Coordinates of C-alpha atoms in Angstrom, one line a residue:
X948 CA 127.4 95.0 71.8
X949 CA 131.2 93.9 71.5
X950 CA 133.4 96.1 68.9
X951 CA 136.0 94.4 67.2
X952 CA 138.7 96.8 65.5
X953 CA 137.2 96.1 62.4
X954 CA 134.0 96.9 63.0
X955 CA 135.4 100.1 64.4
X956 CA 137.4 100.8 60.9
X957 CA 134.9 100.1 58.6
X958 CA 132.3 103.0 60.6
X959 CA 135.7 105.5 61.0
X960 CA 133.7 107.8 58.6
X961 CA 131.0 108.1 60.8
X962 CA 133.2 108.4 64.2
X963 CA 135.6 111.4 62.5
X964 CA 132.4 113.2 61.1
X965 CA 130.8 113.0 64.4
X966 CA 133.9 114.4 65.9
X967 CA 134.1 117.3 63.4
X968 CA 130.9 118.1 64.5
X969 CA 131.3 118.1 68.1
X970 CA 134.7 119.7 68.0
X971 CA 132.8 122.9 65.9
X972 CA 130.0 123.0 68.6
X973 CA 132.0 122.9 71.6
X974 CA 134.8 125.4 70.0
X975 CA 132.1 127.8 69.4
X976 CA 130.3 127.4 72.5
X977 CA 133.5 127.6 74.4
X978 CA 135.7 129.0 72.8
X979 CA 137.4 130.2 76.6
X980 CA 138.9 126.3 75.7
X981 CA 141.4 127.1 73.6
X982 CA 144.2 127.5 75.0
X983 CA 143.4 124.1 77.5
X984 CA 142.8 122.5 73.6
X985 CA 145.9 123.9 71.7
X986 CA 148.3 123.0 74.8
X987 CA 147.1 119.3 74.0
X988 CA 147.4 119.2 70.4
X989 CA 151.4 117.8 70.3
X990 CA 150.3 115.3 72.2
X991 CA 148.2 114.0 70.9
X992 CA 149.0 114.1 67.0
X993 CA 152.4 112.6 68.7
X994 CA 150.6 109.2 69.8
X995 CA 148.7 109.0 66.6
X996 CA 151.4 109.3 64.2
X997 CA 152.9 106.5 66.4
X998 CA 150.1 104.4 65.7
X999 CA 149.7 105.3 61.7
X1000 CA 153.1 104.6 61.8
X1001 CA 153.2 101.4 63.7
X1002 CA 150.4 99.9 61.3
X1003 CA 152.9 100.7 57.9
X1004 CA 155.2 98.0 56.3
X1005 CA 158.4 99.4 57.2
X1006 CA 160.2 96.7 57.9
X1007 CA 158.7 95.3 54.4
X1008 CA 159.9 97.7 51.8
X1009 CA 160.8 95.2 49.3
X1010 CA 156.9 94.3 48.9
X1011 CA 155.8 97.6 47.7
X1012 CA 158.7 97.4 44.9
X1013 CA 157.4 94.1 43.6
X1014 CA 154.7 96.3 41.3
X1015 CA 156.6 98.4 39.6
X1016 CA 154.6 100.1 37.2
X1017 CA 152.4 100.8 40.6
X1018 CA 154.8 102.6 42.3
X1019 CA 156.2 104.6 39.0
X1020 CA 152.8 105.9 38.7
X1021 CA 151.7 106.9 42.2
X1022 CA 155.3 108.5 42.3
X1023 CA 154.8 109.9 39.1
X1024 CA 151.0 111.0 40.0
X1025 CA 152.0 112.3 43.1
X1026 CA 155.9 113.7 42.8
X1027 CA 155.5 115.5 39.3
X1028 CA 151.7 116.3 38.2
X1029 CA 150.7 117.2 41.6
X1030 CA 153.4 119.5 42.1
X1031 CA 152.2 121.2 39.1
X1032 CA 148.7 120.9 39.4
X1033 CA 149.6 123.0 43.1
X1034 CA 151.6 125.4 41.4
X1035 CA 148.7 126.5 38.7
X1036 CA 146.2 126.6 41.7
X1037 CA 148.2 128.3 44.1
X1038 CA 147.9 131.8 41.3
X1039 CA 144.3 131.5 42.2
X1040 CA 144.7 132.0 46.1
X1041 CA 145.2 135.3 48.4
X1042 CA 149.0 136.2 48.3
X1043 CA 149.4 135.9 51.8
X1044 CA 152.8 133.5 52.5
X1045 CA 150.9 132.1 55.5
X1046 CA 147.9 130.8 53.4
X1047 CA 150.1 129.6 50.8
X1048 CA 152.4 127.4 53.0
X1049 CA 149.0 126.2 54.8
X1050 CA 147.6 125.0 51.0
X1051 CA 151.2 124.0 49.7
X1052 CA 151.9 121.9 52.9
X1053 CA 148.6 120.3 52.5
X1054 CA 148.1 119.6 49.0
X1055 CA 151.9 118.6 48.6
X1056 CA 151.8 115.3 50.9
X1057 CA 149.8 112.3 49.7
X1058 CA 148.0 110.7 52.7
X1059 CA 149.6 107.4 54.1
X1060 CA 146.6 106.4 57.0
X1061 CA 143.3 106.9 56.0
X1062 CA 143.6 106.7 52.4
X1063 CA 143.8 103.3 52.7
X1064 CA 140.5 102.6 53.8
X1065 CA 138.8 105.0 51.3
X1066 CA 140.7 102.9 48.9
X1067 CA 139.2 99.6 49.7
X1068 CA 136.0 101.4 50.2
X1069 CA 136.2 103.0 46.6
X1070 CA 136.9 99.0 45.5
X1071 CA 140.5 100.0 45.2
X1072 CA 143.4 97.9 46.0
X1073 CA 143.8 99.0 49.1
X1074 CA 146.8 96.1 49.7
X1075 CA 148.9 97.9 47.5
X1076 CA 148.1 101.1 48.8
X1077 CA 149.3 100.1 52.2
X1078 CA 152.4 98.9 50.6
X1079 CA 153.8 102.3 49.2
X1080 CA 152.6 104.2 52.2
X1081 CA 156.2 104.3 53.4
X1082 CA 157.6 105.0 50.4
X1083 CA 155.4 107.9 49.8
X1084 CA 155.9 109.6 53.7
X1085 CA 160.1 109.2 53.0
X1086 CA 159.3 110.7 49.6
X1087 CA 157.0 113.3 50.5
X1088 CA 159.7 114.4 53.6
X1089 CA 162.7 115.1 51.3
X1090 CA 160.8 116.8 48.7
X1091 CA 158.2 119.1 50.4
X1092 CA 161.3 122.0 51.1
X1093 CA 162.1 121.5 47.9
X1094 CA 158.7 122.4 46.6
X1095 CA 157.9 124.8 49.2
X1096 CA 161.1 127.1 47.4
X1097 CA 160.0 126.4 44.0
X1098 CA 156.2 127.2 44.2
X1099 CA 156.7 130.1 47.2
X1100 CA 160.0 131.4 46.8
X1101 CA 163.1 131.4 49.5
X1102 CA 161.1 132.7 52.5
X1103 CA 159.3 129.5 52.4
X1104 CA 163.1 127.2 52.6
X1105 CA 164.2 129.7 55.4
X1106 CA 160.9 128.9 57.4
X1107 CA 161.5 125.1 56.6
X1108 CA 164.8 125.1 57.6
X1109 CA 164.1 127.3 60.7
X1110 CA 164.4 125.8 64.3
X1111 CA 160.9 125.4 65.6
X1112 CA 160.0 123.8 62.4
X1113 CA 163.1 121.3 62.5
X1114 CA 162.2 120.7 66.4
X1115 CA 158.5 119.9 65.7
X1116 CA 159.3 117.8 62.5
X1117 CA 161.8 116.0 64.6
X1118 CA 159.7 115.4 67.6
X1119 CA 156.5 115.4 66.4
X1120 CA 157.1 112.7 63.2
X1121 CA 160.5 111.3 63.4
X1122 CA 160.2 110.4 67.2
X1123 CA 156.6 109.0 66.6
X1124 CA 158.2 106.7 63.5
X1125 CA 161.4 105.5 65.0
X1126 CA 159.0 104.4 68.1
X1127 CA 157.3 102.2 65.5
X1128 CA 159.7 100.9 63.5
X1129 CA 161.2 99.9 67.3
X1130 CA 158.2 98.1 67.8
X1131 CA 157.7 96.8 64.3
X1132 CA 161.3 95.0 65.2
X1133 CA 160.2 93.9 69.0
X1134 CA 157.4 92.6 67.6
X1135 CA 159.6 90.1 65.1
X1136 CA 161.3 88.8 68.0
X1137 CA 159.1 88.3 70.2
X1138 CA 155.1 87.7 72.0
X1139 CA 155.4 90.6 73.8
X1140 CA 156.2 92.7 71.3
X1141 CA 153.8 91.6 69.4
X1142 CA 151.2 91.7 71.8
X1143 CA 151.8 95.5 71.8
X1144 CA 152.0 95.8 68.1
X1145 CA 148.4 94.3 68.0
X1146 CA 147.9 96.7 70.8
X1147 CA 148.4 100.0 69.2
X1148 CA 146.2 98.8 65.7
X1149 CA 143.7 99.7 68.3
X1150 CA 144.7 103.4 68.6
X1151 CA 144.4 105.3 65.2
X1152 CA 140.5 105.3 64.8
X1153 CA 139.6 106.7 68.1
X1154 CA 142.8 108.8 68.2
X1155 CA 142.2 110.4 64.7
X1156 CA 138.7 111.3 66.0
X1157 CA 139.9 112.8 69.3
X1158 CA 142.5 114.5 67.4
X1159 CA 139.6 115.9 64.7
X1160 CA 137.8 117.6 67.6
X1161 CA 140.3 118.9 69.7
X1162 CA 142.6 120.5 66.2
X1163 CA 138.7 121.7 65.3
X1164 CA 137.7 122.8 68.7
X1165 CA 140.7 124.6 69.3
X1166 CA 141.0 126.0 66.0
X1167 CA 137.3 126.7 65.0
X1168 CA 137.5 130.2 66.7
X1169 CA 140.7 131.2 64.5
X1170 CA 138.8 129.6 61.3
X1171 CA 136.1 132.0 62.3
X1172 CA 139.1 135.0 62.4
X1173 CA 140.1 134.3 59.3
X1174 CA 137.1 133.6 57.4
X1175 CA 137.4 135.8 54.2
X1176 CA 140.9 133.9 53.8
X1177 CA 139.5 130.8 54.9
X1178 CA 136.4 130.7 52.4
X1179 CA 139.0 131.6 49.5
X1180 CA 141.1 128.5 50.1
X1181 CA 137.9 126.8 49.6
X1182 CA 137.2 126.7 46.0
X1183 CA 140.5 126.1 45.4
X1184 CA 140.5 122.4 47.3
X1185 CA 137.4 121.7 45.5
X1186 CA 138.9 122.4 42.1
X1187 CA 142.0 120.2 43.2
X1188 CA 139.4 117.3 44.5
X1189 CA 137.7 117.9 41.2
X1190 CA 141.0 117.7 39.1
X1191 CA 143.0 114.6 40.4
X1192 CA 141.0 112.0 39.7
X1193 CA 140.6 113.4 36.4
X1194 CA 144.4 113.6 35.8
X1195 CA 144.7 110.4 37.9
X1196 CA 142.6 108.2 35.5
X1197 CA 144.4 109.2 32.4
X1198 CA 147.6 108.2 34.5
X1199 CA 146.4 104.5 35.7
X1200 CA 145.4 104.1 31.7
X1201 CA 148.6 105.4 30.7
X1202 CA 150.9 102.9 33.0
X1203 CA 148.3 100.5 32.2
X1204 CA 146.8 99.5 35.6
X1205 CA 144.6 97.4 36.6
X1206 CA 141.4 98.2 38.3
X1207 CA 142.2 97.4 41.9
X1208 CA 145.5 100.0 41.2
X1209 CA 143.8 102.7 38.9
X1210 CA 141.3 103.3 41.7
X1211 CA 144.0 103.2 44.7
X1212 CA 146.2 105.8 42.3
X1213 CA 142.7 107.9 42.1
X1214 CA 142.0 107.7 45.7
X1215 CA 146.1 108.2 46.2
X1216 CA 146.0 111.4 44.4
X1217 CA 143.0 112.9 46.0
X1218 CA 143.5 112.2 49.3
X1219 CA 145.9 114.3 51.2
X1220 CA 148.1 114.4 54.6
X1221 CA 146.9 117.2 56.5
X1222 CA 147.4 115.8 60.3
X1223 CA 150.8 114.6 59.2
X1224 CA 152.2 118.7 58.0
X1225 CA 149.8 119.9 60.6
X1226 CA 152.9 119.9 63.1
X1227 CA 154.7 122.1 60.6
X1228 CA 152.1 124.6 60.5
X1229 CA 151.6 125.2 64.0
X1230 CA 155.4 125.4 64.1
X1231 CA 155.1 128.6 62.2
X1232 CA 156.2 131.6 63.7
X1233 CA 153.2 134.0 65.5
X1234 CA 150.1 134.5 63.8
X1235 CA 151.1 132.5 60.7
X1236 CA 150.7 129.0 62.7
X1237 CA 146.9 129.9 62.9
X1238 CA 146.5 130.5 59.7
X1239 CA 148.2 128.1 58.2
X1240 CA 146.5 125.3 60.3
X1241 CA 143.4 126.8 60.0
X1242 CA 144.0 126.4 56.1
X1243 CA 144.9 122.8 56.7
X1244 CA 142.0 122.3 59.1
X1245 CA 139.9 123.2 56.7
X1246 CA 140.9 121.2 53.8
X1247 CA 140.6 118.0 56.4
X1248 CA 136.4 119.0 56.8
X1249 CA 136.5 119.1 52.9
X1250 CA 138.0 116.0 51.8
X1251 CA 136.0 114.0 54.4
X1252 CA 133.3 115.1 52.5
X1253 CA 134.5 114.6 48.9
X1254 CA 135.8 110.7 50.2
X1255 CA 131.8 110.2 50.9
X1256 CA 131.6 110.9 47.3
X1257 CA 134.8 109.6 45.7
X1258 CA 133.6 106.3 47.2
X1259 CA 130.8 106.0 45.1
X1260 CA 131.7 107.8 41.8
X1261 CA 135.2 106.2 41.2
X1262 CA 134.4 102.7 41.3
X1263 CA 130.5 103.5 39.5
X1264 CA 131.3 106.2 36.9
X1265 CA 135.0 107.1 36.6
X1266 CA 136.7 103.7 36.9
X1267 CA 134.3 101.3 36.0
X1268 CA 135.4 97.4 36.1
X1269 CA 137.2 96.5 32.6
X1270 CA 135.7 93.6 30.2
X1271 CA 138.7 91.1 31.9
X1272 CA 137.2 91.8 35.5
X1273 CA 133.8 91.4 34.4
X1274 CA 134.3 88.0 33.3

């Protein structure tokens, strides 16, 4: 049977739940892998970030600004309640600065890749989700320190600002995106640039998935470690996938969205970054890197989860279709 690419992006779901699964087996089987797994990890999250980024509208900007009550609320949604909505939760959580970076780091950064399918999955407009996905990683870049000092305290800006964290950030995502936008620009000008651009919108699916199972196969063992922390961080993801949409649908009617946007903003808001910070976290000096990225690992298993179920609730029960759509 021949697989097209989007064949290939509409079962993703399947593919990075089959790889969670695989990468929890193996890790616990084997967990002698490791260190083999962990060395691969940069890597790895390098190429795909360079394919995520390759596949958003850089060189477009002046799209996403066209709907402008759009972006004010996903900046809004995003930038200000979440913020806040992170702030309340994070009294609920273990003191322990590790976990909290882990949860802030995660919860702080709106997704820019897969969000967009679960958008058009969810019925959402997942066009104008794909338009604001730069806007919301340049956003989410300059403001995370700022919100790691409010919500932690100064530890958390001296860790940000720290040199391993600066070296990964820099290699890790602004390498990755200045590779893409340099391709975004070859492709313009020419067949052979193009030819590669088309290339890499081959990558993120399968790299995502072999990403999923060697971050989980790696880090299962350290998840396992950690497990009384772990298990706390829990509840506390589930209240926040619980809350957002909430939150999120009062927004949409508040900027007075349509239904394609509400449901992108819901799905927006939900749906976090966690293998773009993941970088940060294991940048994290000694023992605090596994625990923050098993923190982040673990909020990646639940939100696949909660997707499977956003996917069918937002578009059936908490956004329904308006009277004007119906007609």
């Amino acid at each position: 049977m021949k697989i097209n690419r989007e064949a290939l992006e509409k079962n993703q779901i399947i593919v990075y739940v089959a790889a969670l699964v695989l990468g929890v087996v193996l890790g616990a089987l084997f967990p002698q892998g490791s260190p083999s797994l962990n060395a691969m990890i940069s890597p790895l999250l390098a190429v795909l970030l360079y394919s995520m980024f390759a596949q958003l509208p850089f060189l477009k900007l002046r799209k996403a600004l066209v709907n402008r009550r759009f972006v004010a609320a996903i900046l809004t949604t995003n930038f200000v309640i979440v913020p806040v909505v992170v702030w309340l939760l994070s009294y609920l959580l273990p003191q322990s600065t590790p976990v909290l970076i882990g949860v802030c780091l995660v919860l702080l950064t709106p997704c820019i890749d897969y969000v967009i399918v679960f958008t058009q999955l969810g019925r959402g407009n997942e066009k104008l989700m794909l338009a604001v996905t730069p806007i919301l990683f340049v956003a989410q870049m300059l403001l995370l320190p700022l919100y790691l000092k409010l919500i932690i305290g100064e530890a958390a800006a001296n860790i940000v600002s720290a040199g391993p964290f600066l070296e990964s950030f820099l290699i890790l995502i602004v390498l990755p995106l200045l590779v893409a936008i340099a391709v975004q620009l070859w492709a313009m000008n020419g067949k052979h640039g193009a030819a590669v651009l088309a290339g890499t919108a081959w990558l993120p699916v399968p790299f995502m998935a072999i990403v999923l199972f060697v971050i989980v196969a790696s880090q299962i063992g350290k998840v396992y470690s950690e497990l009384e922390l772990i298990l706390a961080v829990v509840p506390v993801y589930l209240l926040y996938l619980f809350i957002m949409p909430l939150i999120s649908r009062v927004m949409a009617h508040w900027f007075r969205l349509d239904d394609g946007a509400g449901r992108a903003l819901l799905f927006s808001s939900g749906t976090r970054n966690s293998l773009v910070v993941l970088p940060l976290a294991l940048s994290l000096p000694g023992d605090w890197a596994m625990i923050a990225s098993a923190v982040i690992v673990t909020q990646t298993i639940v939100e696949l989860g909660a997707e499977l179920v956003y996917i069918r609730i937002i578009p059936a029960l908490l956004y329904r279709d308006s009277e004007n759509t119906k007609r």
